[in-house]
């Protein structure tokens, strides 16, 4: 593969990584908004069922963000096996932490 092809692939990989990071940040911001709504509901003395439902949504949103972060790290590891910033064992531990 030529130098130009490598540079093109690197640019695509970087663009994909940035897009994935934006998606993760957006998920976290939505979760932050949901959590703010939970806090407001608790402060206002809202019905416990409503609070629990909202809290469940926050929890799921955070889980999805965590899985997206791990998936992104896995893509990086697969794209560049020589990159030792995160080992497969570490990825497995992180994944199991969310389970």
mmCIF file with all atom_site columns, C-alpha atoms in Angstrom:
data_model
loop_
_atom_site.group_PDB
_atom_site.id
_atom_site.type_symbol
_atom_site.label_atom_id
_atom_site.label_alt_id
_atom_site.label_comp_id
_atom_site.label_asym_id
_atom_site.label_entity_id
_atom_site.label_seq_id
_atom_site.pdbx_PDB_ins_code
_atom_site.Cartn_x
_atom_site.Cartn_y
_atom_site.Cartn_z
_atom_site.occupancy
_atom_site.B_iso_or_equiv
_atom_site.pdbx_formal_charge
_atom_site.auth_seq_id
_atom_site.auth_comp_id
_atom_site.auth_asym_id
_atom_site.auth_atom_id
_atom_site.pdbx_PDB_model_num
ATOM 1  C CA . UNK A 1 1  ? 0.000   0.000  0.000  1.00 0.00 ? 1  UNK A CA 1
ATOM 2  C CA . UNK A 1 2  ? 1.377   3.397  -0.955 1.00 0.00 ? 2  UNK A CA 1
ATOM 3  C CA . UNK A 1 3  ? 1.945   6.355  1.295  1.00 0.00 ? 3  UNK A CA 1
ATOM 4  C CA . UNK A 1 4  ? -1.055  8.188  -0.175 1.00 0.00 ? 4  UNK A CA 1
ATOM 5  C CA . UNK A 1 5  ? -3.359  5.241  0.489  1.00 0.00 ? 5  UNK A CA 1
ATOM 6  C CA . UNK A 1 6  ? -2.088  5.020  4.073  1.00 0.00 ? 6  UNK A CA 1
ATOM 7  C CA . UNK A 1 7  ? -2.703  8.736  4.605  1.00 0.00 ? 7  UNK A CA 1
ATOM 8  C CA . UNK A 1 8  ? -6.211  8.439  3.145  1.00 0.00 ? 8  UNK A CA 1
ATOM 9  C CA . UNK A 1 9  ? -6.996  5.492  5.412  1.00 0.00 ? 9  UNK A CA 1
ATOM 10 C CA . UNK A 1 10 ? -5.627  7.382  8.429  1.00 0.00 ? 10 UNK A CA 1
ATOM 11 C CA . UNK A 1 11 ? -7.820  10.397 7.611  1.00 0.00 ? 11 UNK A CA 1
ATOM 12 C CA . UNK A 1 12 ? -10.893 8.157  7.306  1.00 0.00 ? 12 UNK A CA 1
ATOM 13 C CA . UNK A 1 13 ? -10.054 6.432  10.580 1.00 0.00 ? 13 UNK A CA 1
ATOM 14 C CA . UNK A 1 14 ? -9.580  9.791  12.307 1.00 0.00 ? 14 UNK A CA 1
ATOM 15 C CA . UNK A 1 15 ? -12.878 11.106 10.915 1.00 0.00 ? 15 UNK A CA 1
ATOM 16 C CA . UNK A 1 16 ? -14.685 7.952  12.065 1.00 0.00 ? 16 UNK A CA 1
ATOM 17 C CA . UNK A 1 17 ? -13.127 8.229  15.531 1.00 0.00 ? 17 UNK A CA 1
ATOM 18 C CA . UNK A 1 18 ? -14.204 11.868 15.806 1.00 0.00 ? 18 UNK A CA 1
ATOM 19 C CA . UNK A 1 19 ? -17.738 11.017 14.676 1.00 0.00 ? 19 UNK A CA 1
ATOM 20 C CA . UNK A 1 20 ? -17.910 8.206  17.226 1.00 0.00 ? 20 UNK A CA 1
ATOM 21 C CA . UNK A 1 21 ? -16.648 10.539 19.956 1.00 0.00 ? 21 UNK A CA 1
ATOM 22 C CA . UNK A 1 22 ? -19.363 13.084 19.077 1.00 0.00 ? 22 UNK A CA 1
ATOM 23 C CA . UNK A 1 23 ? -22.011 10.358 19.316 1.00 0.00 ? 23 UNK A CA 1
ATOM 24 C CA . UNK A 1 24 ? -20.717 9.284  22.726 1.00 0.00 ? 24 UNK A CA 1
ATOM 25 C CA . UNK A 1 25 ? -20.642 12.858 24.021 1.00 0.00 ? 25 UNK A CA 1
ATOM 26 C CA . UNK A 1 26 ? -24.201 13.388 22.743 1.00 0.00 ? 26 UNK A CA 1
ATOM 27 C CA . UNK A 1 27 ? -25.341 10.241 24.583 1.00 0.00 ? 27 UNK A CA 1
ATOM 28 C CA . UNK A 1 28 ? -23.707 11.469 27.768 1.00 0.00 ? 28 UNK A CA 1
ATOM 29 C CA . UNK A 1 29 ? -25.302 14.900 27.415 1.00 0.00 ? 29 UNK A CA 1
ATOM 30 C CA . UNK A 1 30 ? -28.727 13.293 26.989 1.00 0.00 ? 30 UNK A CA 1
ATOM 31 C CA . UNK A 1 31 ? -28.079 11.209 30.104 1.00 0.00 ? 31 UNK A CA 1
ATOM 32 C CA . UNK A 1 32 ? -27.009 14.360 31.922 1.00 0.00 ? 32 UNK A CA 1
ATOM 33 C CA . UNK A 1 33 ? -30.304 16.013 30.966 1.00 0.00 ? 33 UNK A CA 1
ATOM 34 C CA . UNK A 1 34 ? -32.244 12.952 32.081 1.00 0.00 ? 34 UNK A CA 1
ATOM 35 C CA . UNK A 1 35 ? -30.399 12.935 35.408 1.00 0.00 ? 35 UNK A CA 1
ATOM 36 C CA . UNK A 1 36 ? -31.172 16.627 35.901 1.00 0.00 ? 36 UNK A CA 1
ATOM 37 C CA . UNK A 1 37 ? -34.848 15.770 35.361 1.00 0.00 ? 37 UNK A CA 1
ATOM 38 C CA . UNK A 1 38 ? -34.602 13.003 37.975 1.00 0.00 ? 38 UNK A CA 1
ATOM 39 C CA . UNK A 1 39 ? -33.066 15.389 40.493 1.00 0.00 ? 39 UNK A CA 1
ATOM 40 C CA . UNK A 1 40 ? -35.767 17.962 39.793 1.00 0.00 ? 40 UNK A CA 1
ATOM 41 C CA . UNK A 1 41 ? -38.457 15.302 40.190 1.00 0.00 ? 41 UNK A CA 1
ATOM 42 C CA . UNK A 1 42 ? -37.031 14.141 43.527 1.00 0.00 ? 42 UNK A CA 1
ATOM 43 C CA . UNK A 1 43 ? -36.741 17.738 44.755 1.00 0.00 ? 43 UNK A CA 1
ATOM 44 C CA . UNK A 1 44 ? -40.365 18.327 43.748 1.00 0.00 ? 44 UNK A CA 1
ATOM 45 C CA . UNK A 1 45 ? -41.558 15.203 45.547 1.00 0.00 ? 45 UNK A CA 1
ATOM 46 C CA . UNK A 1 46 ? -42.679 13.460 42.356 1.00 0.00 ? 46 UNK A CA 1
ATOM 47 C CA . UNK A 1 47 ? -44.277 10.034 42.452 1.00 0.00 ? 47 UNK A CA 1
ATOM 48 C CA . UNK A 1 48 ? -41.650 7.389  43.167 1.00 0.00 ? 48 UNK A CA 1
ATOM 49 C CA . UNK A 1 49 ? -42.729 5.291  40.162 1.00 0.00 ? 49 UNK A CA 1
ATOM 50 C CA . UNK A 1 50 ? -42.076 8.191  37.806 1.00 0.00 ? 50 UNK A CA 1
ATOM 51 C CA . UNK A 1 51 ? -38.702 8.842  39.408 1.00 0.00 ? 51 UNK A CA 1
ATOM 52 C CA . UNK A 1 52 ? -37.677 5.190  39.144 1.00 0.00 ? 52 UNK A CA 1
ATOM 53 C CA . UNK A 1 53 ? -38.685 5.065  35.468 1.00 0.00 ? 53 UNK A CA 1
ATOM 54 C CA . UNK A 1 54 ? -36.628 8.189  34.754 1.00 0.00 ? 54 UNK A CA 1
ATOM 55 C CA . UNK A 1 55 ? -33.710 6.827  36.753 1.00 0.00 ? 55 UNK A CA 1
ATOM 56 C CA . UNK A 1 56 ? -33.854 3.594  34.777 1.00 0.00 ? 56 UNK A CA 1
ATOM 57 C CA . UNK A 1 57 ? -33.623 5.595  31.545 1.00 0.00 ? 57 UNK A CA 1
ATOM 58 C CA . UNK A 1 58 ? -30.537 7.405  32.861 1.00 0.00 ? 58 UNK A CA 1
ATOM 59 C CA . UNK A 1 59 ? -28.921 4.130  33.827 1.00 0.00 ? 59 UNK A CA 1
ATOM 60 C CA . UNK A 1 60 ? -29.549 2.604  30.398 1.00 0.00 ? 60 UNK A CA 1
ATOM 61 C CA . UNK A 1 61 ? -28.236 5.711  28.649 1.00 0.00 ? 61 UNK A CA 1
ATOM 62 C CA . UNK A 1 62 ? -25.025 5.561  30.679 1.00 0.00 ? 62 UNK A CA 1
ATOM 63 C CA . UNK A 1 63 ? -24.651 1.841  29.965 1.00 0.00 ? 63 UNK A CA 1
ATOM 64 C CA . UNK A 1 64 ? -25.025 2.468  26.236 1.00 0.00 ? 64 UNK A CA 1
ATOM 65 C CA . UNK A 1 65 ? -22.415 5.216  26.386 1.00 0.00 ? 65 UNK A CA 1
ATOM 66 C CA . UNK A 1 66 ? -20.039 2.873  28.203 1.00 0.00 ? 66 UNK A CA 1
ATOM 67 C CA . UNK A 1 67 ? -20.531 0.152  25.607 1.00 0.00 ? 67 UNK A CA 1
ATOM 68 C CA . UNK A 1 68 ? -19.960 2.683  22.822 1.00 0.00 ? 68 UNK A CA 1
ATOM 69 C CA . UNK A 1 69 ? -16.686 3.765  24.450 1.00 0.00 ? 69 UNK A CA 1
ATOM 70 C CA . UNK A 1 70 ? -15.516 0.165  24.695 1.00 0.00 ? 70 UNK A CA 1
ATOM 71 C CA . UNK A 1 71 ? -16.597 -0.562 21.107 1.00 0.00 ? 71 UNK A CA 1
ATOM 72 C CA . UNK A 1 72 ? -14.596 2.436  19.947 1.00 0.00 ? 72 UNK A CA 1
ATOM 73 C CA . UNK A 1 73 ? -11.530 1.201  21.815 1.00 0.00 ? 73 UNK A CA 1
ATOM 74 C CA . UNK A 1 74 ? -11.991 -2.249 20.281 1.00 0.00 ? 74 UNK A CA 1
ATOM 75 C CA . UNK A 1 75 ? -12.088 -0.749 16.785 1.00 0.00 ? 75 UNK A CA 1
ATOM 76 C CA . UNK A 1 76 ? -8.869  1.096  17.529 1.00 0.00 ? 76 UNK A CA 1
ATOM 77 C CA . UNK A 1 77 ? -7.196  -2.088 18.753 1.00 0.00 ? 77 UNK A CA 1
ATOM 78 C CA . UNK A 1 78 ? -8.324  -4.021 15.694 1.00 0.00 ? 78 UNK A CA 1
ATOM 79 C CA . UNK A 1 79 ? -7.280  -1.244 13.320 1.00 0.00 ? 79 UNK A CA 1
ATOM 80 C CA . UNK A 1 80 ? -3.791  -1.017 14.820 1.00 0.00 ? 80 UNK A CA 1
ATOM 81 C CA . UNK A 1 81 ? -2.777  -4.181 16.686 1.00 0.00 ? 81 UNK A CA 1
ATOM 82 C CA . UNK A 1 82 ? 0.597   -2.598 17.484 1.00 0.00 ? 82 UNK A CA 1
ATOM 83 C CA . UNK A 1 83 ? -1.089  0.128  19.542 1.00 0.00 ? 83 UNK A CA 1
ATOM 84 C CA . UNK A 1 84 ? -0.636  -1.062 23.115 1.00 0.00 ? 84 UNK A CA 1
ATOM 85 C CA . UNK A 1 85 ? -2.545  1.771  24.816 1.00 0.00 ? 85 UNK A CA 1
ATOM 86 C CA . UNK A 1 86 ? -5.332  -0.693 25.702 1.00 0.00 ? 86 UNK A CA 1
ATOM 87 C CA . UNK A 1 87 ? -4.822  -4.448 25.811 1.00 0.00 ? 87 UNK A CA 1
ATOM 88 C CA . UNK A 1 88 ? -7.512  -6.981 25.009 1.00 0.00 ? 88 UNK A CA 1
ATOM 89 C CA . UNK A 1 89 ? -7.487  -8.090 28.655 1.00 0.00 ? 89 UNK A CA 1
ATOM 90 C CA . UNK A 1 90 ? -8.155  -4.507 29.745 1.00 0.00 ? 90 UNK A CA 1
ATOM 91 C CA . UNK A 1 91 ? -10.992 -4.202 27.232 1.00 0.00 ? 91 UNK A CA 1
ATOM 92 C CA . UNK A 1 92 ? -12.510 -7.405 28.549 1.00 0.00 ? 92 UNK A CA 1
ATOM 93 C CA . UNK A 1 93 ? -12.326 -6.132 32.136 1.00 0.00 ? 93 UNK A CA 1
ATOM 94 C CA . UNK A 1 94 ? -13.916 -2.827 31.114 1.00 0.00 ? 94 UNK A CA 1
ATOM 95 C CA . UNK A 1 95 ? -16.685 -4.630 29.268 1.00 0.00 ? 95 UNK A CA 1
ATOM 96 C CA . UNK A 1 96 ? -17.389 -6.895 32.228 1.00 0.00 ? 96 UNK A CA 1
ATOM 97 C CA . UNK A 1 97 ? -17.456 -3.877 34.541 1.00 0.00 ? 97 UNK A CA 1
ATOM 98 C CA . UNK A 1 98 ? -20.556 -2.708 32.670 1.00 0.00 ? 98 UNK A CA 1
ATOM 99 C CA . UNK A 1 99 ? -22.236 -6.104 32.802 1.00 0.00 ? 99 UNK A CA 1
#
